Amino acid sequence: RERAREILETVEERDDTRLGVEAMDLLDAYGIETPQGDIVDDPADALEVAEEIEGNVVMKIVSPDILHKSDIGGVKVGVSDEDVYDAYEDLITRARNYQPDANILGVQVQEMVDLDDGVETIVGMNRDPQFGPLMMFGLGGIFVEILEDTTFRVAPVSESEADEMTREIDAAPLLRGARGREPVDTSGITETIQRLSQLVTDFPAILELDINPLVALPDGVQAVDVRLTVD
Ligand code: ADP
Ligand code: MG
């Protein structure tokens, strides 16, 4: 919690209240699993991070001015070490073409998460003027807006409430193993909802927070992308 406080203070001091390099650290401070990786601001550092990670990596543009990275080709999946330099330059170029004066914080180099065995879910929080912090859970990834398969509870949520959330979305059978698929770690999802609920309860300055996707795997969960707005 102390570490989370320090991270949030850094965000506030920077006077850039959206997203930021620190979002992943914040989740980490509350025990939410994130893929191995780092955010860097030059291609040589990107390669160094990529070499530390086993196998190919994912590279993403990091900018508070680009909310939907994949919409502008700002997410590259399956990048090999040889392609890191090209991918880096291409990400910066795409961001500049999209918005010439975009504030580009760097490029995130991330371990690949195996989506074949996983389900992309979303866990989020919005402060409602009437109800306070509203926790959201649903099917995630790029289809979240189209499918609108989500459910809500007021934070802080109990373990049984979080568990209910994972059971009441339309896609619930998908989580519990449908069509011969392995069931995913629903208790990992439940735990993540609770930890996030605790984080936003501890820090009212967090106005909005989304993990999208939280990839639910047979043996755990990984917070692959996080977006946050602080007061
Ligand atoms: P954005 O939501 O801004 O477009 P994301 O980081 O969520 O950016 O990436 C978009 C999609 O790319 C994800 O929903 C997921 O399908 C895929 N993706 C992103 N990061 C990874 C990763 N580390 N491993 C596997 N797939 C990923
Ligand atoms: Mg996303």
Short mmCIF file of N, CA and C and ligand atoms in Angstrom, two decimals, residues 19 24 35-36 57-61 66-78 108-115 120-121 140-143 211-215 222-227, ligand 1:
data_model
loop_
_atom_site.label_atom_id
_atom_site.label_comp_id
_atom_site.label_asym_id
_atom_site.label_seq_id
_atom_site.Cartn_x
_atom_site.Cartn_y
_atom_site.Cartn_z
N LEU A 19 -3.15 7.24 -17.69
CA LEU A 19 -2.31 6.09 -18.01
C LEU A 19 -0.96 6.18 -17.31
N MET A 24 1.22 -0.41 -14.44
CA MET A 24 1.55 -1.82 -14.21
C MET A 24 2.14 -2.02 -12.81
N PRO A 35 2.39 -9.38 -17.02
CA PRO A 35 3.43 -10.06 -17.79
C PRO A 35 4.79 -9.41 -17.55
N GLN A 36 5.83 -10.23 -17.67
CA GLN A 36 7.20 -9.70 -17.56
C GLN A 36 7.40 -8.64 -18.64
N VAL A 57 8.16 -11.38 -28.29
CA VAL A 57 7.55 -10.42 -27.36
C VAL A 57 6.42 -9.65 -28.03
N VAL A 58 5.70 -8.89 -27.22
CA VAL A 58 4.70 -7.95 -27.71
C VAL A 58 5.27 -6.56 -27.48
N MET A 59 5.12 -5.67 -28.47
CA MET A 59 5.57 -4.29 -28.30
C MET A 59 4.39 -3.35 -28.54
N LYS A 60 4.27 -2.33 -27.65
CA LYS A 60 3.12 -1.42 -27.71
C LYS A 60 3.57 0.01 -27.50
N ILE A 61 2.90 0.91 -28.19
CA ILE A 61 3.15 2.33 -27.98
C ILE A 61 2.57 2.73 -26.63
N ILE A 66 -3.01 8.19 -26.79
CA ILE A 66 -3.48 7.07 -27.60
C ILE A 66 -4.14 6.04 -26.68
N LEU A 67 -5.46 6.07 -26.65
CA LEU A 67 -6.18 5.22 -25.71
C LEU A 67 -6.39 3.82 -26.26
N HIS A 68 -6.65 3.73 -27.54
CA HIS A 68 -6.87 2.41 -28.15
C HIS A 68 -5.70 2.12 -29.08
N LYS A 69 -4.69 1.50 -28.52
CA LYS A 69 -3.42 1.32 -29.24
C LYS A 69 -3.59 0.51 -30.51
N SER A 70 -4.36 -0.59 -30.42
CA SER A 70 -4.46 -1.44 -31.62
C SER A 70 -5.17 -0.75 -32.78
N ASP A 71 -6.03 0.23 -32.49
CA ASP A 71 -6.71 0.96 -33.57
C ASP A 71 -5.73 1.66 -34.51
N ILE A 72 -4.57 2.05 -34.01
CA ILE A 72 -3.60 2.75 -34.87
C ILE A 72 -2.40 1.84 -35.20
N GLY A 73 -2.57 0.54 -35.00
CA GLY A 73 -1.45 -0.38 -35.25
C GLY A 73 -0.36 -0.23 -34.21
N GLY A 74 -0.76 0.16 -33.00
CA GLY A 74 0.20 0.41 -31.94
C GLY A 74 0.50 -0.78 -31.05
N VAL A 75 0.05 -1.97 -31.47
CA VAL A 75 0.37 -3.20 -30.73
C VAL A 75 0.93 -4.22 -31.71
N LYS A 76 2.16 -4.67 -31.47
CA LYS A 76 2.77 -5.69 -32.33
C LYS A 76 2.99 -6.96 -31.53
N VAL A 77 2.33 -8.01 -31.99
CA VAL A 77 2.37 -9.28 -31.28
C VAL A 77 3.37 -10.21 -31.98
N GLY A 78 4.14 -10.97 -31.21
CA GLY A 78 5.03 -11.98 -31.79
C GLY A 78 6.27 -11.40 -32.44
N GLN A 108 6.35 -0.18 -24.74
CA GLN A 108 6.31 -1.26 -23.76
C GLN A 108 6.69 -2.57 -24.45
N VAL A 109 7.64 -3.27 -23.86
CA VAL A 109 8.06 -4.58 -24.36
C VAL A 109 7.57 -5.61 -23.35
N GLN A 110 6.78 -6.56 -23.83
CA GLN A 110 6.07 -7.44 -22.91
C GLN A 110 6.16 -8.90 -23.35
N GLU A 111 6.20 -9.75 -22.36
CA GLU A 111 6.11 -11.19 -22.57
C GLU A 111 4.80 -11.53 -23.29
N MET A 112 4.84 -12.52 -24.18
CA MET A 112 3.62 -12.98 -24.85
C MET A 112 2.79 -13.82 -23.89
N VAL A 113 1.49 -13.57 -23.89
CA VAL A 113 0.60 -14.40 -23.10
C VAL A 113 -0.15 -15.31 -24.08
N ASP A 114 -0.27 -16.58 -23.74
CA ASP A 114 -0.87 -17.54 -24.65
C ASP A 114 -2.39 -17.41 -24.68
N LEU A 115 -2.89 -16.72 -25.72
CA LEU A 115 -4.33 -16.46 -25.80
C LEU A 115 -5.13 -17.68 -26.24
N GLU A 120 -10.00 -13.55 -22.79
CA GLU A 120 -9.77 -12.14 -22.47
C GLU A 120 -10.98 -11.59 -21.73
N THR A 121 -10.73 -11.13 -20.51
CA THR A 121 -11.80 -10.54 -19.72
C THR A 121 -11.44 -9.09 -19.40
N GLY A 140 -13.64 -9.46 -22.21
CA GLY A 140 -12.76 -8.35 -22.56
C GLY A 140 -12.24 -8.38 -23.97
N GLY A 141 -11.07 -7.77 -24.14
CA GLY A 141 -10.45 -7.71 -25.46
C GLY A 141 -11.10 -6.65 -26.30
N ILE A 142 -10.96 -6.81 -27.61
CA ILE A 142 -11.42 -5.75 -28.50
C ILE A 142 -12.92 -5.77 -28.73
N PHE A 143 -13.61 -6.84 -28.26
CA PHE A 143 -15.04 -6.94 -28.51
C PHE A 143 -15.90 -6.40 -27.37
N ILE A 211 -8.55 -2.89 -16.45
CA ILE A 211 -7.63 -3.91 -16.94
C ILE A 211 -8.33 -4.57 -18.11
N ASN A 212 -7.83 -4.34 -19.31
CA ASN A 212 -8.46 -4.90 -20.51
C ASN A 212 -7.42 -5.17 -21.58
N PRO A 213 -7.02 -6.41 -21.76
CA PRO A 213 -7.59 -7.59 -21.12
C PRO A 213 -6.89 -8.01 -19.83
N LEU A 214 -7.69 -8.62 -18.94
CA LEU A 214 -7.15 -9.52 -17.93
C LEU A 214 -7.28 -10.90 -18.57
N VAL A 215 -6.17 -11.49 -18.97
CA VAL A 215 -6.25 -12.79 -19.63
C VAL A 215 -6.35 -13.88 -18.57
N GLN A 222 -3.39 -12.90 -16.05
CA GLN A 222 -2.36 -11.92 -16.38
C GLN A 222 -3.02 -10.62 -16.81
N ALA A 223 -2.67 -9.52 -16.12
CA ALA A 223 -3.16 -8.20 -16.50
C ALA A 223 -2.26 -7.65 -17.60
N VAL A 224 -2.77 -7.71 -18.83
CA VAL A 224 -1.96 -7.42 -20.01
C VAL A 224 -1.97 -5.93 -20.38
N ASP A 225 -3.08 -5.27 -20.10
CA ASP A 225 -3.21 -3.85 -20.47
C ASP A 225 -4.00 -3.15 -19.39
N VAL A 226 -3.50 -2.01 -18.93
CA VAL A 226 -4.23 -1.27 -17.90
C VAL A 226 -4.25 0.21 -18.25
N ARG A 227 -5.39 0.81 -18.00
CA ARG A 227 -5.60 2.21 -18.28
C ARG A 227 -6.15 2.84 -17.00
P1 ADP B 1 -5.28 -1.65 -26.69
O1 ADP B 1 -6.40 -2.10 -25.83
O2 ADP B 1 -4.86 -0.26 -26.34
O3 ADP B 1 -5.53 -1.80 -28.14
P2 ADP B 1 -3.81 -3.94 -25.59
O4 ADP B 1 -2.54 -3.88 -24.84
O5 ADP B 1 -5.03 -4.31 -24.84
O6 ADP B 1 -3.99 -2.54 -26.35
O7 ADP B 1 -3.61 -4.97 -26.79
C1 ADP B 1 -4.65 -5.25 -27.71
C2 ADP B 1 -4.82 -6.75 -27.88
O8 ADP B 1 -3.56 -7.32 -28.25
C3 ADP B 1 -5.20 -7.47 -26.59
O9 ADP B 1 -6.60 -7.43 -26.37
C4 ADP B 1 -4.67 -8.86 -26.86
O10 ADP B 1 -5.56 -9.57 -27.71
C5 ADP B 1 -3.39 -8.59 -27.64
N1 ADP B 1 -2.24 -8.53 -26.71
C6 ADP B 1 -1.76 -7.45 -26.07
N2 ADP B 1 -0.73 -7.74 -25.25
C7 ADP B 1 -0.54 -9.07 -25.37
C8 ADP B 1 0.39 -10.00 -24.77
N3 ADP B 1 1.32 -9.62 -23.89
N4 ADP B 1 0.29 -11.31 -25.14
C9 ADP B 1 -0.65 -11.70 -26.03
N5 ADP B 1 -1.54 -10.89 -26.61
C10 ADP B 1 -1.50 -9.58 -26.30
#
